[in-house]
PDB file of C-alpha atoms in Angstrom:
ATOM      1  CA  UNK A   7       0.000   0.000   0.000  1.00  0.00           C
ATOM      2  CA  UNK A   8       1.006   3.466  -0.960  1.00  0.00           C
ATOM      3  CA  UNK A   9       1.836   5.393   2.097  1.00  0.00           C
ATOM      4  CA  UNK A  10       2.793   8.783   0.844  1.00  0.00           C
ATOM      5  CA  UNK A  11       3.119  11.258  -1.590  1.00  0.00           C
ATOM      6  CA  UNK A  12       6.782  10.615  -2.158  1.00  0.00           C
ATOM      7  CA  UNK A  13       5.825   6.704  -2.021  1.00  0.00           C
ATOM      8  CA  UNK A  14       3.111   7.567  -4.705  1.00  0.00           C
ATOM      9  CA  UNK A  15       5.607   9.166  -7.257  1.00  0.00           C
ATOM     10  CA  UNK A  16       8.566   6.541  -6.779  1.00  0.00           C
ATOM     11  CA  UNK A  17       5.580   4.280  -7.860  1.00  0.00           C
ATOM     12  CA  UNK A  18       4.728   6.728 -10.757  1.00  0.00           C
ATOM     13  CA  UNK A  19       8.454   6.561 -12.338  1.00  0.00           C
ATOM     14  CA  UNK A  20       8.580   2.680 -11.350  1.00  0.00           C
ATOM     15  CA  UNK A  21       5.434   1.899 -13.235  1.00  0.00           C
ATOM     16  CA  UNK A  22       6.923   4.295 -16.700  1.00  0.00           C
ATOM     17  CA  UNK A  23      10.044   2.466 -16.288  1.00  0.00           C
ATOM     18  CA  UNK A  24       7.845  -1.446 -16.185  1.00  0.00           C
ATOM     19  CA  UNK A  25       5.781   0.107 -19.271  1.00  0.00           C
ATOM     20  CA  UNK A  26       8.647   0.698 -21.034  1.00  0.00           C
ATOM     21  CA  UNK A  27      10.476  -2.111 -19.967  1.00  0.00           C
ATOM     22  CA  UNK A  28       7.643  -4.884 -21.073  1.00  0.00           C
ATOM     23  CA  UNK A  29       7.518  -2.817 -24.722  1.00  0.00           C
ATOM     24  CA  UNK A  30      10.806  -3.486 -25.244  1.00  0.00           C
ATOM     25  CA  UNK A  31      10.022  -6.875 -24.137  1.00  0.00           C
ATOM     26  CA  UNK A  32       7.787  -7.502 -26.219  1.00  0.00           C
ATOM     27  CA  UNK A  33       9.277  -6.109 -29.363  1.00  0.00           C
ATOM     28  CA  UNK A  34      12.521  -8.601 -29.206  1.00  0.00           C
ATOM     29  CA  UNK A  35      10.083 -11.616 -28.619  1.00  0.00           C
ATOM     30  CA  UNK A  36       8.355 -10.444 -31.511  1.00  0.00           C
ATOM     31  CA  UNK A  37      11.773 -10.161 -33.343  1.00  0.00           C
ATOM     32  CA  UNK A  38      12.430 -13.855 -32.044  1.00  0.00           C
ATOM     33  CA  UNK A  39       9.251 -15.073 -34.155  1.00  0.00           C
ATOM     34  CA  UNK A  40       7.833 -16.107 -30.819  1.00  0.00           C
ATOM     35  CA  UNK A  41       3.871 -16.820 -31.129  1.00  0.00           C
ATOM     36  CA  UNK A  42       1.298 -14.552 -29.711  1.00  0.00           C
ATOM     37  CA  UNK A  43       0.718 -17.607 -26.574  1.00  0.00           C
ATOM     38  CA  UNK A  44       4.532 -17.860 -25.845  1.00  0.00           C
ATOM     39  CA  UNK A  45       4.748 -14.186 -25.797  1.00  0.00           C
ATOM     40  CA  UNK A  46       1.864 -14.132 -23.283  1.00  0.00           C
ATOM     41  CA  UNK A  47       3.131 -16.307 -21.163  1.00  0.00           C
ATOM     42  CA  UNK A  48       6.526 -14.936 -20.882  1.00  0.00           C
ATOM     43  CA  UNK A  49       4.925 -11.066 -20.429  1.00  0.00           C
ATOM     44  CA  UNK A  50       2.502 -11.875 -17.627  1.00  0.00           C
ATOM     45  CA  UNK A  51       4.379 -11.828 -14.652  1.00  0.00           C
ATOM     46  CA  UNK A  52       5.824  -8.230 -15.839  1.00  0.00           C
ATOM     47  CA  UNK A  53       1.975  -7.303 -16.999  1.00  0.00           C
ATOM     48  CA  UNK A  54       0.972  -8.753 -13.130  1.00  0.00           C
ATOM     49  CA  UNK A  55       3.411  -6.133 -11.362  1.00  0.00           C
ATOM     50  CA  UNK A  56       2.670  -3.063 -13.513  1.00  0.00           C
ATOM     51  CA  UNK A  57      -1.113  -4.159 -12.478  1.00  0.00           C
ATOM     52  CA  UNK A  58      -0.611  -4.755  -9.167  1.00  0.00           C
ATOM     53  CA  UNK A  59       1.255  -1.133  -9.199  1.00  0.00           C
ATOM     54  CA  UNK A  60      -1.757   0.957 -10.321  1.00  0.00           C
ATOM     55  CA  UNK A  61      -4.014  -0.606  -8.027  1.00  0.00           C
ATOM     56  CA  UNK A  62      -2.290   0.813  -5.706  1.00  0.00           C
ATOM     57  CA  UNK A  63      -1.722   4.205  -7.134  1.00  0.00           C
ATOM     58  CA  UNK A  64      -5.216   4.398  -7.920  1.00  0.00           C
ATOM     59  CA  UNK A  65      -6.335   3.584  -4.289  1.00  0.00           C
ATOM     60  CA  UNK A  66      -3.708   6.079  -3.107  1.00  0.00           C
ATOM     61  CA  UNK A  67      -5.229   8.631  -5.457  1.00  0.00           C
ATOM     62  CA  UNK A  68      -9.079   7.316  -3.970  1.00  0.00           C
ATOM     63  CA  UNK A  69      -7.954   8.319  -0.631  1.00  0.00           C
ATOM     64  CA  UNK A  70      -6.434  11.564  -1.399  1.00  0.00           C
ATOM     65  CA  UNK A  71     -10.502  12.302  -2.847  1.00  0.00           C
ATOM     66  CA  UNK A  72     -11.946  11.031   0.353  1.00  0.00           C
ATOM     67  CA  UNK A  73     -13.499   7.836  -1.264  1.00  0.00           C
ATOM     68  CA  UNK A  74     -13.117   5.168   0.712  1.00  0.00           C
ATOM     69  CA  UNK A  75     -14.054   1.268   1.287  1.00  0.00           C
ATOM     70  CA  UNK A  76     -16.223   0.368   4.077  1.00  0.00           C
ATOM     71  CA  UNK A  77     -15.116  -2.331   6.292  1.00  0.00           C
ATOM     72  CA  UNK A  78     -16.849  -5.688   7.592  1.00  0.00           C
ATOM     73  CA  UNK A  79     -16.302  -6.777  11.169  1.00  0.00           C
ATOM     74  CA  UNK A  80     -13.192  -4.003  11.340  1.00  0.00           C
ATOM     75  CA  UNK A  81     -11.480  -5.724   8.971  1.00  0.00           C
ATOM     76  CA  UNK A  82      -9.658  -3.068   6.853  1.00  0.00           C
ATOM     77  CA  UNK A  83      -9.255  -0.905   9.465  1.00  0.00           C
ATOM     78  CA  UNK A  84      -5.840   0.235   8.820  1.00  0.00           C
ATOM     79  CA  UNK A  85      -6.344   0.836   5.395  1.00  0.00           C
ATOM     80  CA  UNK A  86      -8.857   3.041   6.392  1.00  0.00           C
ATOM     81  CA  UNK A  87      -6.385   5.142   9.046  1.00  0.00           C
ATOM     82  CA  UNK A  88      -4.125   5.303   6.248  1.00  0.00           C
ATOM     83  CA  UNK A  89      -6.513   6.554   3.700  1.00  0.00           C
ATOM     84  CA  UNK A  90      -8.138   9.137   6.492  1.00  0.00           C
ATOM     85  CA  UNK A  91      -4.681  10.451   7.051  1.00  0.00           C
ATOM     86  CA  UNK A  92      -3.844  10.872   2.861  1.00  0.00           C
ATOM     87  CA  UNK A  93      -7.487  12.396   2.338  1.00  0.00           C
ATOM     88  CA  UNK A  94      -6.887  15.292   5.658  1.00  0.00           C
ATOM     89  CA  UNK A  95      -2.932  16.045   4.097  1.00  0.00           C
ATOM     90  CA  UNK A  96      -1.959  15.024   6.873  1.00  0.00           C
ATOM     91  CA  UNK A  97       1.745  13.489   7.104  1.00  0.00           C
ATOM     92  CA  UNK A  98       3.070  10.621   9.278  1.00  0.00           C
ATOM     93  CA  UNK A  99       5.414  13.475  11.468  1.00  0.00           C
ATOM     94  CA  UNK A 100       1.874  15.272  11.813  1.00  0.00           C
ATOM     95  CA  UNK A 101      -0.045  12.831  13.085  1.00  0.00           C
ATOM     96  CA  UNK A 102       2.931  11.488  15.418  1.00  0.00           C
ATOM     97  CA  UNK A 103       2.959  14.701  16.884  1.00  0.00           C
ATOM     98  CA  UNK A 104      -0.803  15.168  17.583  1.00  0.00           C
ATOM     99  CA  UNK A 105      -0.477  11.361  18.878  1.00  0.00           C
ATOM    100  CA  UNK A 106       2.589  12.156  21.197  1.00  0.00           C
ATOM    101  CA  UNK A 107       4.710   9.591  19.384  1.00  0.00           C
ATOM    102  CA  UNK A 108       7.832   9.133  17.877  1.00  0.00           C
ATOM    103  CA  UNK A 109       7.244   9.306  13.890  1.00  0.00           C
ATOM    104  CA  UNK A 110       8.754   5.860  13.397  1.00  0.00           C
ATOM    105  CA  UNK A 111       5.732   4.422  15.407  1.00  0.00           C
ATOM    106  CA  UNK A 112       3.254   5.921  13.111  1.00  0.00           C
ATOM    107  CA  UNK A 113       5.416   4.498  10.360  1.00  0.00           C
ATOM    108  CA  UNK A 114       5.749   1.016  11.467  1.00  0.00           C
ATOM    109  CA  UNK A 115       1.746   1.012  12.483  1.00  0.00           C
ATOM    110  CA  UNK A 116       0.861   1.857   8.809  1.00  0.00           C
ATOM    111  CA  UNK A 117       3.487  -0.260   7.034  1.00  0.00           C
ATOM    112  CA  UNK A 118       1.722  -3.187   9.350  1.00  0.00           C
ATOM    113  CA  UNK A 119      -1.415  -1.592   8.501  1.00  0.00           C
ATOM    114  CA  UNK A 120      -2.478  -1.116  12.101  1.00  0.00           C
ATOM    115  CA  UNK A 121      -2.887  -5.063  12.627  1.00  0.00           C
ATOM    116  CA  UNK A 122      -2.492  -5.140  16.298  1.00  0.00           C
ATOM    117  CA  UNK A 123      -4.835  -1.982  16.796  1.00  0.00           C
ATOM    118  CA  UNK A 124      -6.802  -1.445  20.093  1.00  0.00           C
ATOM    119  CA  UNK A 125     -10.242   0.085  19.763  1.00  0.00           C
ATOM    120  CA  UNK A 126      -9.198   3.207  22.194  1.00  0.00           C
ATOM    121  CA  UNK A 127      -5.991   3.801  19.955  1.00  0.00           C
ATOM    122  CA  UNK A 128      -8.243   4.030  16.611  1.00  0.00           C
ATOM    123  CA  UNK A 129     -10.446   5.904  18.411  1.00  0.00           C
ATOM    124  CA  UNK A 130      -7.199   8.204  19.222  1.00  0.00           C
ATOM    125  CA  UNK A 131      -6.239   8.429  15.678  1.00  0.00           C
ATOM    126  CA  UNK A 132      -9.530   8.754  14.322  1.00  0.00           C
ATOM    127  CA  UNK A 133      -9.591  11.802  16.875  1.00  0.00           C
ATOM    128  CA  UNK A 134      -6.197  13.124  15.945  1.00  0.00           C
ATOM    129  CA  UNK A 135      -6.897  12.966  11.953  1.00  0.00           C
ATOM    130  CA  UNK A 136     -10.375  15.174  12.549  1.00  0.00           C
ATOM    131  CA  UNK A 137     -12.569  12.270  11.137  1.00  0.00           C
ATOM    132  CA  UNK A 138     -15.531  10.307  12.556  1.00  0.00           C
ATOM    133  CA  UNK A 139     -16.147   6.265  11.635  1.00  0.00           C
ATOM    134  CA  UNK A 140     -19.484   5.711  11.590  1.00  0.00           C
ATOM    135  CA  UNK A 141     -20.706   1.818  12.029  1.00  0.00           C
ATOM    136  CA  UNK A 142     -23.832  -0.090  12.105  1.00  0.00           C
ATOM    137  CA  UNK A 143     -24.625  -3.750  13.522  1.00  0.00           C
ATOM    138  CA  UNK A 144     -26.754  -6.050  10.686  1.00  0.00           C
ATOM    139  CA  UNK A 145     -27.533  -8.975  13.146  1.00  0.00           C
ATOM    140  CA  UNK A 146     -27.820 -12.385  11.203  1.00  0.00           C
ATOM    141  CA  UNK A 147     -30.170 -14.644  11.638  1.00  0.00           C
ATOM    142  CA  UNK A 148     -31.038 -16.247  15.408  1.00  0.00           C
ATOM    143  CA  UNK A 149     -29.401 -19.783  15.855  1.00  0.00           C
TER     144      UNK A 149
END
């Protein structure tokens, strides 16, 4: 997951750089009178990354807009810190600071997506980042 904005152009000039990398790709294999199904198969694995790679620069870019995912049972709740934090401009120092934590706690949090999260301390950072998360219960059927 994109983090940042400096994490969001590194991805930017990697993704140019895999475009023009599988072109050229391509163009030798072509050159090497390879069929269309050997070609395929030896260009997926590149085509998977560069894919994989705007996913993720596409939900970076969805957070910085304020459109997010909702969540079952909490799970994705990280992601949803992260993209709350992106969408206010707010960066990891920032948020550290209104926390009262070093910045390299904020940083390891996200990069672990917040998986060992208490309720209180997403309640802190939900505080902190200016945002409210709203949830409902949809009880199942009795058993």
């Amino acid at each position: 997951m994109i983090r940042t904005d400096a994490e969001y152009q590194e991805a930017r000039a990697r993704l140019r750089e895999e475009r023009q990398r599988l072109g050229e790709h391509e163009a030798r294999m072509k050159e090497m009178n390879l069929s269309a199904a050997e070609r395929k198969r030896a260009l997926d694995p590149l085509q998977s990354f560069s894919a994989q790679l705007e996913e993720e620069m596409e939900a970076y870019e969805r957070a910085q807009r304020g459109s997010f995912e909702s969540t079952t049972n909490l799970h994705g709740l990280g992601r949803l810190l992260i993209g709350a934090r992106i969408y206010r401009g707010i960066s990891q120092r920032e948020l550290a600071s209104r926390l009262g934590v070093h910045e390299s706690q904020v940083s390891r949090d996200e990069r672990n997506e917040y998986g060992s999260i208490t309720v209180e301390r997403a309640s802190r950072i939900l505080g902190a980042l200016g945002v409210e998360m709203v949830s409902e219960l949809e009880p199942g059927p009795r058993a």
